[in-house]
mmCIF file of C-alpha atoms in Angstrom:
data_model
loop_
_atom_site.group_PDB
_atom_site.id
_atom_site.type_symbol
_atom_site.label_atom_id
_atom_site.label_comp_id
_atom_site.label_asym_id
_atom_site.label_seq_id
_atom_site.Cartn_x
_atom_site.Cartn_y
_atom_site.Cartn_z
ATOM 1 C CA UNK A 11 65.726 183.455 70.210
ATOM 2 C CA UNK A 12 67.660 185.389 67.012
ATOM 3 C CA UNK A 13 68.080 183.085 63.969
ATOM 4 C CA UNK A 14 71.474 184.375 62.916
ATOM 5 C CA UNK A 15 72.217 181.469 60.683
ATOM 6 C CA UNK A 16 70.728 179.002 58.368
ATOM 7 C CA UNK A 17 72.516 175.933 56.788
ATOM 8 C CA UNK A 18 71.088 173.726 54.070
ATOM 9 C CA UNK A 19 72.758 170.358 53.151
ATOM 10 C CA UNK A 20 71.325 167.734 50.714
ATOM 11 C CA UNK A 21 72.397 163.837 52.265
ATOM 12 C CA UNK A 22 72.092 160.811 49.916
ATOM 13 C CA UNK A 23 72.134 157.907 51.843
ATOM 14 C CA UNK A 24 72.019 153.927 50.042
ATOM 15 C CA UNK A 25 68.205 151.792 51.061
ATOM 16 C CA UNK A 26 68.647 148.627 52.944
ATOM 17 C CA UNK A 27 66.839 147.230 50.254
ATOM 18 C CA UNK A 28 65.381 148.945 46.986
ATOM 19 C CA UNK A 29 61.725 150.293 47.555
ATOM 20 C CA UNK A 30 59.126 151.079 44.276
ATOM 21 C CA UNK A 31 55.813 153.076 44.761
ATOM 22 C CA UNK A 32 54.160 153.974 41.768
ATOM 23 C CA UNK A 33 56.226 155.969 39.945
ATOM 24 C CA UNK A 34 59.409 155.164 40.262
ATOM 25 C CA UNK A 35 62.095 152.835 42.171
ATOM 26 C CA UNK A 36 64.708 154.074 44.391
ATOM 27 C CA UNK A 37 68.003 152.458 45.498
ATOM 28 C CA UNK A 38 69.450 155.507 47.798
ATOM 29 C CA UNK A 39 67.237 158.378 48.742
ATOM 30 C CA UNK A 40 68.192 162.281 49.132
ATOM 31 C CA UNK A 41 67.103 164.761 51.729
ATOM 32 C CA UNK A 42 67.331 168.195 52.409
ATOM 33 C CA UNK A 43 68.536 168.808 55.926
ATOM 34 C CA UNK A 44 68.179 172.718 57.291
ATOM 35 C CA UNK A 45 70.287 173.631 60.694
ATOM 36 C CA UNK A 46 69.165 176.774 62.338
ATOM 37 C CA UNK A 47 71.616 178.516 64.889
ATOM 38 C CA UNK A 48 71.388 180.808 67.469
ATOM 39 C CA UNK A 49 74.180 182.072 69.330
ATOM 40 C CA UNK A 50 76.230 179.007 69.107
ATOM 41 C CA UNK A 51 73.066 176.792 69.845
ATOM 42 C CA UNK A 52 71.509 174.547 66.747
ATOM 43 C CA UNK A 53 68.534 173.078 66.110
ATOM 44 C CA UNK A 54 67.763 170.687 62.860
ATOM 45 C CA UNK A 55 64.869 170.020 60.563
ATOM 46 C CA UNK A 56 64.841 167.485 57.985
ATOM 47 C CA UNK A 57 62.608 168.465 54.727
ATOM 48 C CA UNK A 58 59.908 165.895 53.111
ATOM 49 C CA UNK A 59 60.257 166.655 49.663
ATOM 50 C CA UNK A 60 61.521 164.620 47.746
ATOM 51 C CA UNK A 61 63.709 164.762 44.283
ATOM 52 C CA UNK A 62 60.928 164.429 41.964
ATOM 53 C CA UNK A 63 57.574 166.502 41.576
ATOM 54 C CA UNK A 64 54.972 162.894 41.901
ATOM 55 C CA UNK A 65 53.906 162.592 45.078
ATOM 56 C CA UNK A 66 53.851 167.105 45.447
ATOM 57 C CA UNK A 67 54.792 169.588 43.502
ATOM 58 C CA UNK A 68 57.469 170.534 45.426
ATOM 59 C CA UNK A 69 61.148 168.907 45.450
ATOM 60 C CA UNK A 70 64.289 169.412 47.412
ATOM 61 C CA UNK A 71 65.903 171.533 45.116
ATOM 62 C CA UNK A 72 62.358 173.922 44.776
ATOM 63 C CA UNK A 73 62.235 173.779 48.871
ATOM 64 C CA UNK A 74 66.044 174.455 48.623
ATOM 65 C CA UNK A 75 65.142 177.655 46.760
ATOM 66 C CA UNK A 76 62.254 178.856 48.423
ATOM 67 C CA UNK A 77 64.759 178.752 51.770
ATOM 68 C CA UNK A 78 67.652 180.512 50.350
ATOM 69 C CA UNK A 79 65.824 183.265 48.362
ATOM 70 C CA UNK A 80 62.080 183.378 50.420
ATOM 71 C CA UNK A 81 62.054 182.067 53.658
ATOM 72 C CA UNK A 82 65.524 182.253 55.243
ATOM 73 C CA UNK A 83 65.586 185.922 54.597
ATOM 74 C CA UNK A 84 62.316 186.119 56.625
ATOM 75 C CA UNK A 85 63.213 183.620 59.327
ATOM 76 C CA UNK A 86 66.855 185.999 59.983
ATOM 77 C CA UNK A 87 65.088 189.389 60.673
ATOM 78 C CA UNK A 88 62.750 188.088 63.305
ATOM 79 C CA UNK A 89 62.857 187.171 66.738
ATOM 80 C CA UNK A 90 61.372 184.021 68.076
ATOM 81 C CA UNK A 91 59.513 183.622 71.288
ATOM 82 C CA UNK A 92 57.859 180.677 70.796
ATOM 83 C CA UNK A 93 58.136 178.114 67.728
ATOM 84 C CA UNK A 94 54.563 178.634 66.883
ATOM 85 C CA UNK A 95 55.171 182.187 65.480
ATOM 86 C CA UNK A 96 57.035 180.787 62.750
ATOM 87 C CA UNK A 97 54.135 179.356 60.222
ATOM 88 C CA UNK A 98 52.676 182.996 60.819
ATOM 89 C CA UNK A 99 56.237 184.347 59.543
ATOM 90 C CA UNK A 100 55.764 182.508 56.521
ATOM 91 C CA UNK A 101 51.729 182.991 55.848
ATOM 92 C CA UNK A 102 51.890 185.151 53.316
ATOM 93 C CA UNK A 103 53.881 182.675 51.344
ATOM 94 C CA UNK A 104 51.417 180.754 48.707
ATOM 95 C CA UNK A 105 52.502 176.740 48.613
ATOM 96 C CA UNK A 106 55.830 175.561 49.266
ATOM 97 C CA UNK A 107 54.548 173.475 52.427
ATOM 98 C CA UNK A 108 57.568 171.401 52.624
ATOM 99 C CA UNK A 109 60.053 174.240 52.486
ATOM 100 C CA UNK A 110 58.622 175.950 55.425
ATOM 101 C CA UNK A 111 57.744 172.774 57.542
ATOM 102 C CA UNK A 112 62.260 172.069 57.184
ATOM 103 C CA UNK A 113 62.538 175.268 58.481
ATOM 104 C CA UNK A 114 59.721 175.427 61.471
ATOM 105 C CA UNK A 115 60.924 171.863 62.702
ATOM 106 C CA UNK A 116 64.234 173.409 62.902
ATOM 107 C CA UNK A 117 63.011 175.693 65.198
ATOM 108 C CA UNK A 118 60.854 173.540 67.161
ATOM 109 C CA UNK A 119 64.157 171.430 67.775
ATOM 110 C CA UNK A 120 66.323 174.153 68.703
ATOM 111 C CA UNK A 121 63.560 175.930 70.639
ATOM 112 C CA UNK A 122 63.015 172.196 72.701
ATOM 113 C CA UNK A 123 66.859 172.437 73.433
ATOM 114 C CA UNK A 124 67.449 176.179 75.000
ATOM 115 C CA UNK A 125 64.334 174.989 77.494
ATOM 116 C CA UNK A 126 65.941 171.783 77.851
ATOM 117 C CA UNK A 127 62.618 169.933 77.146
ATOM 118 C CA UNK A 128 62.079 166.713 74.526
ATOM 119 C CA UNK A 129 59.837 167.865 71.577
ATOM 120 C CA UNK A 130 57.264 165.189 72.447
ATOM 121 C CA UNK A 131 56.417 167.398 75.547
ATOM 122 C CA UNK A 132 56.373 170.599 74.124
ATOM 123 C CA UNK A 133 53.689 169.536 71.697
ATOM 124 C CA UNK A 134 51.517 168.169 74.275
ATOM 125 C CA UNK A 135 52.378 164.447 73.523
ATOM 126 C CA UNK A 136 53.397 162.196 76.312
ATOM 127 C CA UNK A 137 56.774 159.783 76.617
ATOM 128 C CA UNK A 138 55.518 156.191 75.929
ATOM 129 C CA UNK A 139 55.926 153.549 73.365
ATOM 130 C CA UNK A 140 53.584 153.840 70.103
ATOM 131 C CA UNK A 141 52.579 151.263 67.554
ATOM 132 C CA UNK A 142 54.597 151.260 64.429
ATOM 133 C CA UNK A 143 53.572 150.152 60.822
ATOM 134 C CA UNK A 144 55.946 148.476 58.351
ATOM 135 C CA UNK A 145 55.163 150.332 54.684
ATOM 136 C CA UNK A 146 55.969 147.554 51.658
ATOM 137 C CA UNK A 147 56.664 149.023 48.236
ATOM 138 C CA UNK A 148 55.520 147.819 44.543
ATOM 139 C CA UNK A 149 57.255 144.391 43.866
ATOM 140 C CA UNK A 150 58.333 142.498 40.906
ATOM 141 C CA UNK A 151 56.923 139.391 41.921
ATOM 142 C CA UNK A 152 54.408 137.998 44.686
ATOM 143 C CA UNK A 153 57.440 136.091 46.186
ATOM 144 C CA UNK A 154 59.142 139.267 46.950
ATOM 145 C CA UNK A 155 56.143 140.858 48.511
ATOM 146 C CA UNK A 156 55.879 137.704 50.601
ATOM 147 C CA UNK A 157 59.364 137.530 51.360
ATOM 148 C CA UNK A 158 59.745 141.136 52.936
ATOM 149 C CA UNK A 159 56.185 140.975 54.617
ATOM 150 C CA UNK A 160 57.102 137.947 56.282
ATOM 151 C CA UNK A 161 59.840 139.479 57.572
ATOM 152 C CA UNK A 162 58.166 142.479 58.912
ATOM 153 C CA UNK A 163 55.470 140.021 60.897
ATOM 154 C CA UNK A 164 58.659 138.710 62.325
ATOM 155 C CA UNK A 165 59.515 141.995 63.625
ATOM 156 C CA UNK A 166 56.431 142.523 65.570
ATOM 157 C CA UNK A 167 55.138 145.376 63.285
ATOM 158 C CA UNK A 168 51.346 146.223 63.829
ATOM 159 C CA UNK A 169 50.022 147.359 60.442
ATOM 160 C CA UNK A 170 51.397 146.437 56.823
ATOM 161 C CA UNK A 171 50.996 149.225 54.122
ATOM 162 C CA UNK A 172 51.024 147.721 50.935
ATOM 163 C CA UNK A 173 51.450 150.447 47.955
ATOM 164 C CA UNK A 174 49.036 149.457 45.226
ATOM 165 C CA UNK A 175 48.369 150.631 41.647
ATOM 166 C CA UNK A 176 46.680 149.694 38.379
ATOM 167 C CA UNK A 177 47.876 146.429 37.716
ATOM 168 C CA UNK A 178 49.318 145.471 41.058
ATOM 169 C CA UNK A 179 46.120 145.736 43.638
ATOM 170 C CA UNK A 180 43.875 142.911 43.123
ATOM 171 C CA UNK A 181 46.456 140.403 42.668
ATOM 172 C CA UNK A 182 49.487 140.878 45.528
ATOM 173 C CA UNK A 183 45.822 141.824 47.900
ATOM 174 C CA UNK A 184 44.652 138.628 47.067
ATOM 175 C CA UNK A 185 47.949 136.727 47.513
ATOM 176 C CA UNK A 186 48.265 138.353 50.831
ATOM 177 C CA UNK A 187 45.007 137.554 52.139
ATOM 178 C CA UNK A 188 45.704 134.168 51.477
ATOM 179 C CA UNK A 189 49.015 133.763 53.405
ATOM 180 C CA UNK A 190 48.082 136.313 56.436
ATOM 181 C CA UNK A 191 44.376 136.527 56.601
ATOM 182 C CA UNK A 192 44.047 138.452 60.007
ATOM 183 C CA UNK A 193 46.936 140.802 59.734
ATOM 184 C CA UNK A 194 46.329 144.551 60.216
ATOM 185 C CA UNK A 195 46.377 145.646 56.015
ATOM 186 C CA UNK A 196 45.924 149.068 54.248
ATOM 187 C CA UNK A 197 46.188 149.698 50.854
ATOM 188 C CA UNK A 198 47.859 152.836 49.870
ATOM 189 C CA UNK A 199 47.135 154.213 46.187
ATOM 190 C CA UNK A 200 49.281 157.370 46.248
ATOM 191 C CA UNK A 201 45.727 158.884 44.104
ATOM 192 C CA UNK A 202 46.196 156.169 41.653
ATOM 193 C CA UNK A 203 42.812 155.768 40.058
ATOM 194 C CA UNK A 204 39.937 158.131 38.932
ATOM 195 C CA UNK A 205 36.969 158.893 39.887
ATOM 196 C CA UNK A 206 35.274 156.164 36.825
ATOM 197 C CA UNK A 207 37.247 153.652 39.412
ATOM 198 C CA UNK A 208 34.495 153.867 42.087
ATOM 199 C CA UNK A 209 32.853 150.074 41.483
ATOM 200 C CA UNK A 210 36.496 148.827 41.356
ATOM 201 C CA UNK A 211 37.413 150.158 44.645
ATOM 202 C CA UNK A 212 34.277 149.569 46.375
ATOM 203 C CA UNK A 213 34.559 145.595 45.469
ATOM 204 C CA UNK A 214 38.072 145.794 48.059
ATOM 205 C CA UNK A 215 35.769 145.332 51.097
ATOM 206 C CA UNK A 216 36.208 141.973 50.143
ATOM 207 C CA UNK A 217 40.072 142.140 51.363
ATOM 208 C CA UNK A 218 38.788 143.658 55.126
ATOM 209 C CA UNK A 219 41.796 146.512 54.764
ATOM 210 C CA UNK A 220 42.242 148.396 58.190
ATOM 211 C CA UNK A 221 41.575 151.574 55.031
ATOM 212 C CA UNK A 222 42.279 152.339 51.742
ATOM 213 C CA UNK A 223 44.496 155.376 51.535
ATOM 214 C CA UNK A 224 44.599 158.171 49.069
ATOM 215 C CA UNK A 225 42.511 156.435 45.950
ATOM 216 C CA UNK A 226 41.937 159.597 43.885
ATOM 217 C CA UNK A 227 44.196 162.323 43.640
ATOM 218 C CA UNK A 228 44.389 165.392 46.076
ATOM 219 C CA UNK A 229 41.223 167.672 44.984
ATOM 220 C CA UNK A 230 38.510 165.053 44.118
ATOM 221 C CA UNK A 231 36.782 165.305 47.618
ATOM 222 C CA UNK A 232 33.445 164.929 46.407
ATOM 223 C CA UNK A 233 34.086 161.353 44.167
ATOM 224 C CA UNK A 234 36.127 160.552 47.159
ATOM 225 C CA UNK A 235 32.853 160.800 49.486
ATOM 226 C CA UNK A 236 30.903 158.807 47.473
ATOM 227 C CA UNK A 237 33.807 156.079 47.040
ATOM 228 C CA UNK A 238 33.488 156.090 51.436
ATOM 229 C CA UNK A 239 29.824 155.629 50.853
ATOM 230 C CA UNK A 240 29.683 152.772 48.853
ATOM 231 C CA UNK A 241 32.358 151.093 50.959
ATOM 232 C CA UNK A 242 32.718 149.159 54.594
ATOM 233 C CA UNK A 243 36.420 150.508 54.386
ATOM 234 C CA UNK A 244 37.459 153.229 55.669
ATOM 235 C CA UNK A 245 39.073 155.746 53.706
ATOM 236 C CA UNK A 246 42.365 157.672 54.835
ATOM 237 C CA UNK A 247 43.472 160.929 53.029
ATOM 238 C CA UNK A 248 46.821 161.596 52.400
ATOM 239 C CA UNK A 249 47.606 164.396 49.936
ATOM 240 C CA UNK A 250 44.454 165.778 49.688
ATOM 241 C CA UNK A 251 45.220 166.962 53.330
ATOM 242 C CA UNK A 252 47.431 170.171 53.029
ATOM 243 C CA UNK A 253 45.546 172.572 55.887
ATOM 244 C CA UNK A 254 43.643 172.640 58.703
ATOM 245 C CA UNK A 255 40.701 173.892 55.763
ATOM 246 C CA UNK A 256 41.146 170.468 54.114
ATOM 247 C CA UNK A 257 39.925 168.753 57.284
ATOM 248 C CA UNK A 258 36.838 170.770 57.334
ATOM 249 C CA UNK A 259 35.565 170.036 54.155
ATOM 250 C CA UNK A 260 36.099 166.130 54.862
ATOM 251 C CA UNK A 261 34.901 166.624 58.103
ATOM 252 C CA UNK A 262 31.757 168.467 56.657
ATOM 253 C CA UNK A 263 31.411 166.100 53.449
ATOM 254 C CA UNK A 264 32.229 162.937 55.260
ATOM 255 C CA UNK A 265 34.915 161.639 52.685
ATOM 256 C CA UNK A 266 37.082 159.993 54.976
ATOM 257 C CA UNK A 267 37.121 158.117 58.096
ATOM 258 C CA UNK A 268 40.934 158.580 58.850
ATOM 259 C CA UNK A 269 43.654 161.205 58.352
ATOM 260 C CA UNK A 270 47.454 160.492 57.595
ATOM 261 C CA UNK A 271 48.871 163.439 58.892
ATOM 262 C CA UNK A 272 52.391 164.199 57.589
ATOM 263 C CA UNK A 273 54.006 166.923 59.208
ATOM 264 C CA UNK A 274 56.368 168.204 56.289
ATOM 265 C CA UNK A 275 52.845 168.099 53.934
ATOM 266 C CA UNK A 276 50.751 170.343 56.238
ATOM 267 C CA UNK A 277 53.426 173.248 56.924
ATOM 268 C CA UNK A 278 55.060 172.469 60.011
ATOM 269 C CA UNK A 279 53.857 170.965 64.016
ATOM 270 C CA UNK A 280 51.904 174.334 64.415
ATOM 271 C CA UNK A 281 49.342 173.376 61.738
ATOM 272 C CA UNK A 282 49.340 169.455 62.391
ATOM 273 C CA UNK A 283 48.462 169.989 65.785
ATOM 274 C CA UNK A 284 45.761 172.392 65.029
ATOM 275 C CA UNK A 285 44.711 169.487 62.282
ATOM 276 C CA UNK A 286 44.941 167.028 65.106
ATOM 277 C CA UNK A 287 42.579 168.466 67.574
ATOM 278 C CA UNK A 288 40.221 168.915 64.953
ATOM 279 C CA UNK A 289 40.203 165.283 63.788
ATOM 280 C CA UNK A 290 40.066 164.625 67.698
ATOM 281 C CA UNK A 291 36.689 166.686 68.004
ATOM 282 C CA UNK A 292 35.444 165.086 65.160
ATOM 283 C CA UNK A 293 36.222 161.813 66.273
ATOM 284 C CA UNK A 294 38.352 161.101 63.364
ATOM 285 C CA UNK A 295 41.439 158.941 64.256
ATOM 286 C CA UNK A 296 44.957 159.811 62.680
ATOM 287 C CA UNK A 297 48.183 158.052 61.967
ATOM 288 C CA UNK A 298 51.353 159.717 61.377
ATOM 289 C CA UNK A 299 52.725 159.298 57.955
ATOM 290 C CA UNK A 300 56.266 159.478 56.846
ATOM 291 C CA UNK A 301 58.332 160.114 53.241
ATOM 292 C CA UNK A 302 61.174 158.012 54.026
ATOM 293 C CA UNK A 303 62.452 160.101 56.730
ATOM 294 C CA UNK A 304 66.196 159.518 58.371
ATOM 295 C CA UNK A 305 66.423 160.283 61.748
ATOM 296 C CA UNK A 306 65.668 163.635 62.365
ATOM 297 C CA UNK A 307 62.113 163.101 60.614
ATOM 298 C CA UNK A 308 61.720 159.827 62.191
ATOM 299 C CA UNK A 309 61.977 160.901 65.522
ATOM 300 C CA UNK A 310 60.359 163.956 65.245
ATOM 301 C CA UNK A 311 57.544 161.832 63.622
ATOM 302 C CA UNK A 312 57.506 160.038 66.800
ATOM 303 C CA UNK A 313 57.170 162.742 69.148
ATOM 304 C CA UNK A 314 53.827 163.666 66.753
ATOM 305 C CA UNK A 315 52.496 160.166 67.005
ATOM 306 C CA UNK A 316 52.236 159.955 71.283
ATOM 307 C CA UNK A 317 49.427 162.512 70.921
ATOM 308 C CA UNK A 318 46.084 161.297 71.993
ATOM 309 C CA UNK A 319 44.151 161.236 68.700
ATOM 310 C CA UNK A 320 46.660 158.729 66.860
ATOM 311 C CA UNK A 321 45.317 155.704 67.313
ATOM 312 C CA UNK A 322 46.254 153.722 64.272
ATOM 313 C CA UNK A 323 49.943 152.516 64.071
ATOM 314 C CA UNK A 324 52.090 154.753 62.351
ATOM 315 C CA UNK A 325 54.680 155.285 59.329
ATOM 316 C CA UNK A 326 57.765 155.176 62.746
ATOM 317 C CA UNK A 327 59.264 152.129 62.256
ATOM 318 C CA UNK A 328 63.121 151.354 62.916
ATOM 319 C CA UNK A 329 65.958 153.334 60.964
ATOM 320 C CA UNK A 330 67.345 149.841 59.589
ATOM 321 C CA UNK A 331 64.495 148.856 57.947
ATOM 322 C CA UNK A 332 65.207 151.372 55.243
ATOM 323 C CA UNK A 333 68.746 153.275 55.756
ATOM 324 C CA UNK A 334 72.292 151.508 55.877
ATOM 325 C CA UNK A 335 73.015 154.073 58.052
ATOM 326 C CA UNK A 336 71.681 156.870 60.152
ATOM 327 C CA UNK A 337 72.843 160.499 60.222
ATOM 328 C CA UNK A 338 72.405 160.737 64.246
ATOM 329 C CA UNK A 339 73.348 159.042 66.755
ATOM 330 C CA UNK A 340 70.561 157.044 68.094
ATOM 331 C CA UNK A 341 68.927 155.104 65.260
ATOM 332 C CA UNK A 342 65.413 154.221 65.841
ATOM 333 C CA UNK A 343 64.765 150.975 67.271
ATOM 334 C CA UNK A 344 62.180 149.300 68.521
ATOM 335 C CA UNK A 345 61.726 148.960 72.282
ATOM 336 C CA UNK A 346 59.476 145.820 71.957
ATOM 337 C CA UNK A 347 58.049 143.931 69.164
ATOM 338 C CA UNK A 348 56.632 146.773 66.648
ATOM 339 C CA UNK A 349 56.886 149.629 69.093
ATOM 340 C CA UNK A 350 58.859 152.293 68.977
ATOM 341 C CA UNK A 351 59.244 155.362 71.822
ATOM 342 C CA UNK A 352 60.453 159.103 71.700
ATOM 343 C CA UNK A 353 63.807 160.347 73.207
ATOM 344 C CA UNK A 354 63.941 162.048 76.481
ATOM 345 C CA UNK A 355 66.543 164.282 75.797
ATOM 346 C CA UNK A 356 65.654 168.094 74.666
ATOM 347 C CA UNK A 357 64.067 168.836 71.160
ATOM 348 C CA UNK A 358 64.011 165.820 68.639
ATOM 349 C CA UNK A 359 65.976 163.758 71.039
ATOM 350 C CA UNK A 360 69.176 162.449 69.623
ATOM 351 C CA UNK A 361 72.393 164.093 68.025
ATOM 352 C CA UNK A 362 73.825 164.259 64.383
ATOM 353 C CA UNK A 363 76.570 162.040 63.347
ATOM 354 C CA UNK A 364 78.676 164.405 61.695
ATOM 355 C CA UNK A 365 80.473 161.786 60.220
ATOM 356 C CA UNK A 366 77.979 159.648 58.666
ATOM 357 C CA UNK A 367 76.156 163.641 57.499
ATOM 358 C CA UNK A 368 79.358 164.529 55.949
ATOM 359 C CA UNK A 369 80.384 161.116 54.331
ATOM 360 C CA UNK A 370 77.095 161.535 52.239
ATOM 361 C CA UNK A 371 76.763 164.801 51.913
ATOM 362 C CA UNK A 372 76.803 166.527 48.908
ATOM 363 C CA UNK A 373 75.985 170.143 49.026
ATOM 364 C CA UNK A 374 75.802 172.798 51.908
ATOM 365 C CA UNK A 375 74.817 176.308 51.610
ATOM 366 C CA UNK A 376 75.090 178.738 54.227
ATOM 367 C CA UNK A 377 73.052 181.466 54.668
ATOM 368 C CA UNK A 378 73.920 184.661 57.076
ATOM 369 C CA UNK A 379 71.883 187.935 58.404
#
């Protein structure tokens, strides 16, 4: 297939409710959605990034002009047998993970719908339902933590990911514990605290977390193995996992005992599937992660999380827990109490809602051969 165009919109959509991590609290949430075409056919991509440079270095309008001005030139003057080829288009492109992942999901999609086959098989994944997590932002209050946990217990979800920092971690883990002590729990840090930390972190065995996630930030894989060490927890890396390379150096150091693997972080499918069957040979298990994705992410998330190796329930649960409303067609729901399934029709599965996409759009670039 012959790229011939490439369309960028940003979407700004309103929360169901307001959600806080550790930097910052959000009431709506932006996205960068990239359209490939090929003779008359499209296929859609939705990019990770998000509007501020926290979590990565990258943002939506940085991915935005890495497309325009890097990649889309690159991604027009080739042609495409297989979506795989396109992370090798881009390898000689330093960074800018989330820019090219937009784009190489894009393909994947429209790829899935010339063949006429859903994306879940064409990554070696297989249809069936997969355990979903609820994630559970910084709160103002324990009664508000309470309040939205309990209602994400009454939804059937598997795991609760509770997003922790300095001054809210021993407290609303505590509080929990003591409400729900048997629930499935992880405690996600977002590289919150330093190596000096170490004792600190080590005394959470005492809340029996499914794992603490990202505690130090992204390149401290050496105070992060001796953190797993001293602790009955397992660990789970996050941002500190950004290649196939990454995972052999925790592999090889043991610093973790489980990977979040988020597609848009890693560069595209191509490289989280190559990350996946090396956690699987290493007997590492993986979840799939997720930024707040609307539905193009979210299912394509799915399709990534009915491969073998993910184990742990994922970041995949239902559209309405976070969006008002969706930008395709089919929502995610959940097909039984904290499950969720893939679609069966080619490539990511659903449709767009072009009038939902073009209520909240607001801006659109196109870019031609």
């Amino acid at each position: 297939m012959n790229i011939d165009t490439i369309v960028l919109r940003f979407v700004k959509i309103p929360l169901h409710r307001p959600f806080s991590n550790r930097w910052e609290r959000f009431e709506e949430w932006t996205k960068l959605i990239v359209e490939v075409q090929s003779e008359g056919r499209s296929g859609y991509g939705e990019c990770t990034a998000m509007e501020t440079p926290y979590y990565n270095y990258e943002t939506i309008e940085t991915c935005w002009l890495v497309i325009q001005r890097y990649l889309a030139p690159i991604l027009l003057d080739r042609t495409i047998d297989c979506p795989n080829q396109v992370a090798d288009f881009f390898s000689h492109i330093r960074g800018h993970y989330e820019a090219r992942a937009a784009l190489e999901c894009a393909c994947w999609d429209l790829y899935g719908r010339i063949q006429g086959v859903p994306l879940y098989q064409l990554i070696g994944g297989e249809f069936r339902p997969v355990k979903s997590g609820a994630t559970i932002g910084v709160h103002q209050s324990k009664e508000e933590l309470i309040g939205e946990l309990q209602q994400a217990l009454e939804d059937g979800y598997h795991r609760f990911k509770i997003k922790i920092k300095r001054g809210w971690d021993v407290e609303p883990l505590e509080t929990i514990r003591a409400a729900f002590p048997d629930i499935g729990l992880l405690a996600d840090a977002n590289g919150a605290y330093s190596p000096s930390d170490i004792s600190y972190l080590a005394s959470f065995d005492r809340f029996n977390l499914m794992c603490l996630e990202q505690p130090f930030p992204p390149r401290t894989l050496y105070e992060t193995a001796k953190l797993q060490a001293q602790m009955t927890t397992p660990i789970a890396l996050d941002e500190a996992v950004v290649s196939l390379e990454d995972v052999r150096q925790i592999i090889e150091l043991k610093v973790a005992r489980i990977v979040n693997l988020k597609i848009g972080r890693v560069g595209g499918i191509s490289e989280a599937l190559r990350i996946h069957d090396a956690c699987k040979e290493a007997g590492i298990p993986i979840f799939i992660g997720a930024k707040y994705e609307m539905g193009i992410g979210r299912w394509t998330n799915i399709a990534l999380a009915t491969l073998d190796n993910v184990t742990y329930p994922s970041d995949v649960s239902a559209s309405n827990r976070y969006f008002r409303q969706e930008i395709v067609n089919d929502a995610v729901e959940l097909v039984a109490p904290g499950m969720v399934q893939p679609m069966e029709q080619p490539g990511f599965g659903s449709t767009i809602c072009w009038e939902n996409l073009n209520q909240y759009m607001t801006q659109e670039a196109v870019i031609r051969r």
